[in-house]
Short mmCIF file of C-alpha atoms in Angstrom, two decimals:
data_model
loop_
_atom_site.label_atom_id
_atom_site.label_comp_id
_atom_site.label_asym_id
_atom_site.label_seq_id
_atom_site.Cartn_x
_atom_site.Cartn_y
_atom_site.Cartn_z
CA UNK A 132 62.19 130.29 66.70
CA UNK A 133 65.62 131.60 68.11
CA UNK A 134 67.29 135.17 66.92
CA UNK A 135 70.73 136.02 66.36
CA UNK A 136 71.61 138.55 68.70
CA UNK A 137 72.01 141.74 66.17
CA UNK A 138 67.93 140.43 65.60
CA UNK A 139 67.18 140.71 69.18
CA UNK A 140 68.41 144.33 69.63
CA UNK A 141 65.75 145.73 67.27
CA UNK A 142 63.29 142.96 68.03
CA UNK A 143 60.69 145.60 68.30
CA UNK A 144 60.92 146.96 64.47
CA UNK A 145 60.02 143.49 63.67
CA UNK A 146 56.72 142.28 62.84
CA UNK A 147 56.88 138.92 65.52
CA UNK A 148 53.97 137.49 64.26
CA UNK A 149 54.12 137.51 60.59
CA UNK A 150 57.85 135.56 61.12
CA UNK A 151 56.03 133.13 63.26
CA UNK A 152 53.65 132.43 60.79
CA UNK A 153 56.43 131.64 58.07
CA UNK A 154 57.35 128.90 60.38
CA UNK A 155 57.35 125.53 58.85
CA UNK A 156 54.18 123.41 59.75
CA UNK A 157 54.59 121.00 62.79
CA UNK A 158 55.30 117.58 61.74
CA UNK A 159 52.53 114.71 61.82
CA UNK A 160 54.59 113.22 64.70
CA UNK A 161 54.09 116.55 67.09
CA UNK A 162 50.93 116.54 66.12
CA UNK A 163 49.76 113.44 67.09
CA UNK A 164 51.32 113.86 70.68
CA UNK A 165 49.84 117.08 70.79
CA UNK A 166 46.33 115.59 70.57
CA UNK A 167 46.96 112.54 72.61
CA UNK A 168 48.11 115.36 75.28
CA UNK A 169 45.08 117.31 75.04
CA UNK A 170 42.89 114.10 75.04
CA UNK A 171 44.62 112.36 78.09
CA UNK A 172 44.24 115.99 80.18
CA UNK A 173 40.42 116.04 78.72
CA UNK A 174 40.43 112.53 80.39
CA UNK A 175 41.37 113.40 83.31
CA UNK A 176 39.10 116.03 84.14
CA UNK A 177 36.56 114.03 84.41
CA UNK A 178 38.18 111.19 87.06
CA UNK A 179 37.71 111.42 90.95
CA UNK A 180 40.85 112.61 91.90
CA UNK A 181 43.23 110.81 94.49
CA UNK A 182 43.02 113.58 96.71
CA UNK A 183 38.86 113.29 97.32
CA UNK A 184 38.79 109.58 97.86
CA UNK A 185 42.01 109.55 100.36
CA UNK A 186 40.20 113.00 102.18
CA UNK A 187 37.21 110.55 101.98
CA UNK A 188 38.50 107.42 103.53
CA UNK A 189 40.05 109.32 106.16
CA UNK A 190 37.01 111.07 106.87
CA UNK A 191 35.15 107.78 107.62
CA UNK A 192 38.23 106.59 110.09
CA UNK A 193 37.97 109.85 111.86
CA UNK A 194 34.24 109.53 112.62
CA UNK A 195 35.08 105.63 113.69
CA UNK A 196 37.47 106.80 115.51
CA UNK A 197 35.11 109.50 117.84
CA UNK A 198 32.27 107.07 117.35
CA UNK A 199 34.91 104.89 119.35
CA UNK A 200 36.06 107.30 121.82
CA UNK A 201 38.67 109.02 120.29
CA UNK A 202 40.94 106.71 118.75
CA UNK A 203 40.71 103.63 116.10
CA UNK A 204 43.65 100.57 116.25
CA UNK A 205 45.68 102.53 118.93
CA UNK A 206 45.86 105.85 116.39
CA UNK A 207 43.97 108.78 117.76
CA UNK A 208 42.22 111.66 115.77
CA UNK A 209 44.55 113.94 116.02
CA UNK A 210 47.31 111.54 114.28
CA UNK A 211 44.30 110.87 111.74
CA UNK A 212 43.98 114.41 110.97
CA UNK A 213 47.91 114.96 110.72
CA UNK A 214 47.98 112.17 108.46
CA UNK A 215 45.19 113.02 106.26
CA UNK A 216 46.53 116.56 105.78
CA UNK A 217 49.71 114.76 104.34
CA UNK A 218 47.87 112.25 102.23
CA UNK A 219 45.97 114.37 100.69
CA UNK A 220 48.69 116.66 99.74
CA UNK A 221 50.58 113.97 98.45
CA UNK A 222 47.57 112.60 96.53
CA UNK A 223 46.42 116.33 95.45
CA UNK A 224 50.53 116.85 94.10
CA UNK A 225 49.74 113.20 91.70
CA UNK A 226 46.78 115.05 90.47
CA UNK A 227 48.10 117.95 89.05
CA UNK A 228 51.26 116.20 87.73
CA UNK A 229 50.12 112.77 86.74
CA UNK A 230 52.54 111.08 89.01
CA UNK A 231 52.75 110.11 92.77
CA UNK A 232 55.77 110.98 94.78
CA UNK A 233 58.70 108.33 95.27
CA UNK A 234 60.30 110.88 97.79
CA UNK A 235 56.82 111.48 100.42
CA UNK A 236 56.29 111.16 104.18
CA UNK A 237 56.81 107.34 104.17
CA UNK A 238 60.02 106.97 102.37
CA UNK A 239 61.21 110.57 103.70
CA UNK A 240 60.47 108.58 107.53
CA UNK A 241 62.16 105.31 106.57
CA UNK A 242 65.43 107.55 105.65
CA UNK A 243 66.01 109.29 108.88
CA UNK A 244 65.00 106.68 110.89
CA UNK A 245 67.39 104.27 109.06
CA UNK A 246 70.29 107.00 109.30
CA UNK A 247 69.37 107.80 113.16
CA UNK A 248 69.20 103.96 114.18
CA UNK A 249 70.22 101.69 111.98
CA UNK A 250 67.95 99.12 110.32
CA UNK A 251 66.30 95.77 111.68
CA UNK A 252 67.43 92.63 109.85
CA UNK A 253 65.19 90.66 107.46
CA UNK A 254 63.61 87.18 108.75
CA UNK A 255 63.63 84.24 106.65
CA UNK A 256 61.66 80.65 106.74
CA UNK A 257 64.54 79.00 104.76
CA UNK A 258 67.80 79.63 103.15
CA UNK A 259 66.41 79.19 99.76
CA UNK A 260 63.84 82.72 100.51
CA UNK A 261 67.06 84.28 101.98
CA UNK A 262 69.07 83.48 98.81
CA UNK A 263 65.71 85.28 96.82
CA UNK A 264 65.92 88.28 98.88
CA UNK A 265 69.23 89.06 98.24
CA UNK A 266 68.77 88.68 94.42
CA UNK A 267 66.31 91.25 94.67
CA UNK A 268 67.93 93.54 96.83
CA UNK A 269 71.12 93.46 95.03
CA UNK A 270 69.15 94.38 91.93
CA UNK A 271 67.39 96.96 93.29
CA UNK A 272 70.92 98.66 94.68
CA UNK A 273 71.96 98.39 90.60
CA UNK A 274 69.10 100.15 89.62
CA UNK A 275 69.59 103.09 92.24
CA UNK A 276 72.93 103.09 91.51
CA UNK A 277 72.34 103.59 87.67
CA UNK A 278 69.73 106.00 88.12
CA UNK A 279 72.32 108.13 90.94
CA UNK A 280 74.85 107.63 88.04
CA UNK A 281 73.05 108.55 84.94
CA UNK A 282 70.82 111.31 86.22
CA UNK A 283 72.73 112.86 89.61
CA UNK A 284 76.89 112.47 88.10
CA UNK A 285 77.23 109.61 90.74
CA UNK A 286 76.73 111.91 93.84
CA UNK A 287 74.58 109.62 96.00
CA UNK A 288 74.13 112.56 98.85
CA UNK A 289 70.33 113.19 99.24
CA UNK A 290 69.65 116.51 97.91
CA UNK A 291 72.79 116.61 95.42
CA UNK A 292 72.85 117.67 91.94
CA UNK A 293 70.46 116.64 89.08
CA UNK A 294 72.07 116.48 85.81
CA UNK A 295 69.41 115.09 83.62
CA UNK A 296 68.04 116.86 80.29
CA UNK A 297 66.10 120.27 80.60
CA UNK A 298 63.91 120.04 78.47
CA UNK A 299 62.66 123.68 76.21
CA UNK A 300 59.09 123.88 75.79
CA UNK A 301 57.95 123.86 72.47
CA UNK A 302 55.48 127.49 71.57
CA UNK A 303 52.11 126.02 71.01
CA UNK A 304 52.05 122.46 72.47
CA UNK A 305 50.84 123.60 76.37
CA UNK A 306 50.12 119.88 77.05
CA UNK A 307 52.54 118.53 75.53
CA UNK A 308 55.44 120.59 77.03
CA UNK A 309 53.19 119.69 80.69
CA UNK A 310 53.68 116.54 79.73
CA UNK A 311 57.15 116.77 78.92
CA UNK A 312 58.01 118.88 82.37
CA UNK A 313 56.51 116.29 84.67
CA UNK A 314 58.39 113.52 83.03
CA UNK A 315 61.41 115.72 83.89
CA UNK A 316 60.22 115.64 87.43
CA UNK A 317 59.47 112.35 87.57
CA UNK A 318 62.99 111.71 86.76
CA UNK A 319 64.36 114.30 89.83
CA UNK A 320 61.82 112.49 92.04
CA UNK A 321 63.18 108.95 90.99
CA UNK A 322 67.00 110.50 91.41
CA UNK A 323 66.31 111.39 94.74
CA UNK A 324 64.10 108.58 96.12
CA UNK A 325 66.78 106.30 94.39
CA UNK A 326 69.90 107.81 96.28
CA UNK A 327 67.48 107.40 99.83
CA UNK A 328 66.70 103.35 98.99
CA UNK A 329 70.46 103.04 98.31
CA UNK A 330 71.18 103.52 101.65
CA UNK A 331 67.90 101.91 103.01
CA UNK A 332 68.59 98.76 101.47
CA UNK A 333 72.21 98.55 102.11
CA UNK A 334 71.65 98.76 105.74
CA UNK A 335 68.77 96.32 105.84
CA UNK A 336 70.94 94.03 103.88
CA UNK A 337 73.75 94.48 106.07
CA UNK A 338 71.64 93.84 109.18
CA UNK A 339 70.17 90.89 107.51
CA UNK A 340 72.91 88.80 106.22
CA UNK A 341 75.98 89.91 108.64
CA UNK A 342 77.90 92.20 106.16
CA UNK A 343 80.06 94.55 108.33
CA UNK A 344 81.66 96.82 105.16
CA UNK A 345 80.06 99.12 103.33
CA UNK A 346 77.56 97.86 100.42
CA UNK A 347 78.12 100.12 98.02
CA UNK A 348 81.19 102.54 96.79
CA UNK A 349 82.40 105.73 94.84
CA UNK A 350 84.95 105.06 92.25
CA UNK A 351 85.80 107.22 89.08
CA UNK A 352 82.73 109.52 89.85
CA UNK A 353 80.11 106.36 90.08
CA UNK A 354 78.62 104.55 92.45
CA UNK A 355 79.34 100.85 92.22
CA UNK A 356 78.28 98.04 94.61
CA UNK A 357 81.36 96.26 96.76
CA UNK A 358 81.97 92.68 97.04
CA UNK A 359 81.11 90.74 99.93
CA UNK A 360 79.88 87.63 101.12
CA UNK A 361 76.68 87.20 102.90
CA UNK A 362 75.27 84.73 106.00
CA UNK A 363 72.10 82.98 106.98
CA UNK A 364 72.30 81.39 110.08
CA UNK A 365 76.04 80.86 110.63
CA UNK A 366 76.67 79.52 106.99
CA UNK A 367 78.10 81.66 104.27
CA UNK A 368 75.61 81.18 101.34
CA UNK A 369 76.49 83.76 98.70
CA UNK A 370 78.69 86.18 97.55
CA UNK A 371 78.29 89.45 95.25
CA UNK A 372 80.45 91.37 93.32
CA UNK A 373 78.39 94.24 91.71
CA UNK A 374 75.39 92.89 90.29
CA UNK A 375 76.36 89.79 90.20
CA UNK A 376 75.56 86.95 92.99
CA UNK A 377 76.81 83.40 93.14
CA UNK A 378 75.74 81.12 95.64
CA UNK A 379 78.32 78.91 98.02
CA UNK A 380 78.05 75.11 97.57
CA UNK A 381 78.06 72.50 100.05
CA UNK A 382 82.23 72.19 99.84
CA UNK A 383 82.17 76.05 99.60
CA UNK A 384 82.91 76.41 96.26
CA UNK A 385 80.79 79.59 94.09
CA UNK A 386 78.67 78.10 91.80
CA UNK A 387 78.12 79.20 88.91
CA UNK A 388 78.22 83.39 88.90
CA UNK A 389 74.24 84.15 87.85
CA UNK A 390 73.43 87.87 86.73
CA UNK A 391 70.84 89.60 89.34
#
């Protein structure tokens, strides 16, 4: 329950509890979440967690590894040790929040290594896989591009500002409001993973199909993917505008504009 202020200067000469209790009941809704809360944590104290089978696994490559001479497919046990530490942090952090980490040690990696050399193009077997790559690439970029828009006010800079909904706990409902604060994290997590894939996959795409602009763009405070056309082998098959991808015909003419 919230006060006026004049009620909050003289909280004290009020009895707190007796007001709370003239609350109206919770509704059938809240309750119901409320106990599906308390019986999913219940659930879960009674799983193996992540953290014990990855600590596990790497456990048994480390003693390969020695059993082997010190190393196991050209990684030594010292690497196996860093990377376990890392794992199982990563697997220990899904644990205790229900969720695993978009933005972690592999994705975090891919980023700088993408922004300090550039990316390595995709190959393809034919020009029809080619064609399906790029359909799911450019869909991918739309759905960073939303999520950079709707929950980060179309700053893609890594680390920028999260403008989602802050959620306020409601007194009484400790799962449910856990629940509620990790989906809020989730969301930062997908925010920020999503602004690192938007450039990942514009570079690979770039490298991949010859496109020497820039993929995507900043215009009235969103991020919005450029037009451009793309190449497979010498041949111009497609060209994008946003989400949308049409493929070059024989006489290079766009077919038909299909929605990724």
């Amino acid at each position: 329950m919230q006060f006026p202020a004049s009620y909050l200067i003289n909280v004290k000469f009020f009895d707190v509890e007796a007001m709370k209790a003239q609350q109206p009941p919770p509704s059938d809704a809240l309750l119901q979440l409320k106990e599906r809360y308390e019986a999913r944590a219940e659930a879960k104290t009674s799983e193996i967690s992540q953290a014990s089978q990855i600590a596990e696994g790497y456990d048994r490559m480390i003693k390969i590894a020695v059993s082997l001479g010190g190393s196991i497919g050209g990684v030594d046990v010292e690497k196996l040790k860093a990377g376990k530490e890392v794992s199982v942090q990563e697997a220990r952090f899904a644990d205790e929040n229900g969720f695993n980490l978009q933005v972690n040690s592999r994705s975090v990696s891919t980023y700088k290594s993408v922004q300090a050399d550039g990316a390595n193009p995709v190959n393809f077997s034919s020009k029809e896989e080619a064609l399906q790559y790029a359909s799911r690439t450019l869909s991918a970029l739309q759905r960073f591009a939303e999520a950079i828009n709707t929950y980060g006010n179309g700053v893609p800079t890594v680390g920028g500002e999260y403008t989602g909904t802050n959620f306020e706990p409601v007194e009484g409902y400790d799962e449910f409001n856990a629940h509620m604060k990790m989906q809020e994290a989730r969301t930062q997590d997908n925010l920020e993973a999503s602004r690192m894939r938007l450039v990942v996959e514009s570079e690979i795409l770039s490298a991949t199909f010859g496109i020497d602009e820039p993929i995507f763009e900043i215009k009235d405070g969103q991020v919005g993917i450029r037009s451009f056309d793309m190449t497979y082998r010498g041949e111009t098959i497609a060209h994008s505008a946003g989400g949308n991808m049409a493929e070059y015909s024989e006489n290079g003419t766009l077919k038909m504009d299909k929605k990724v």
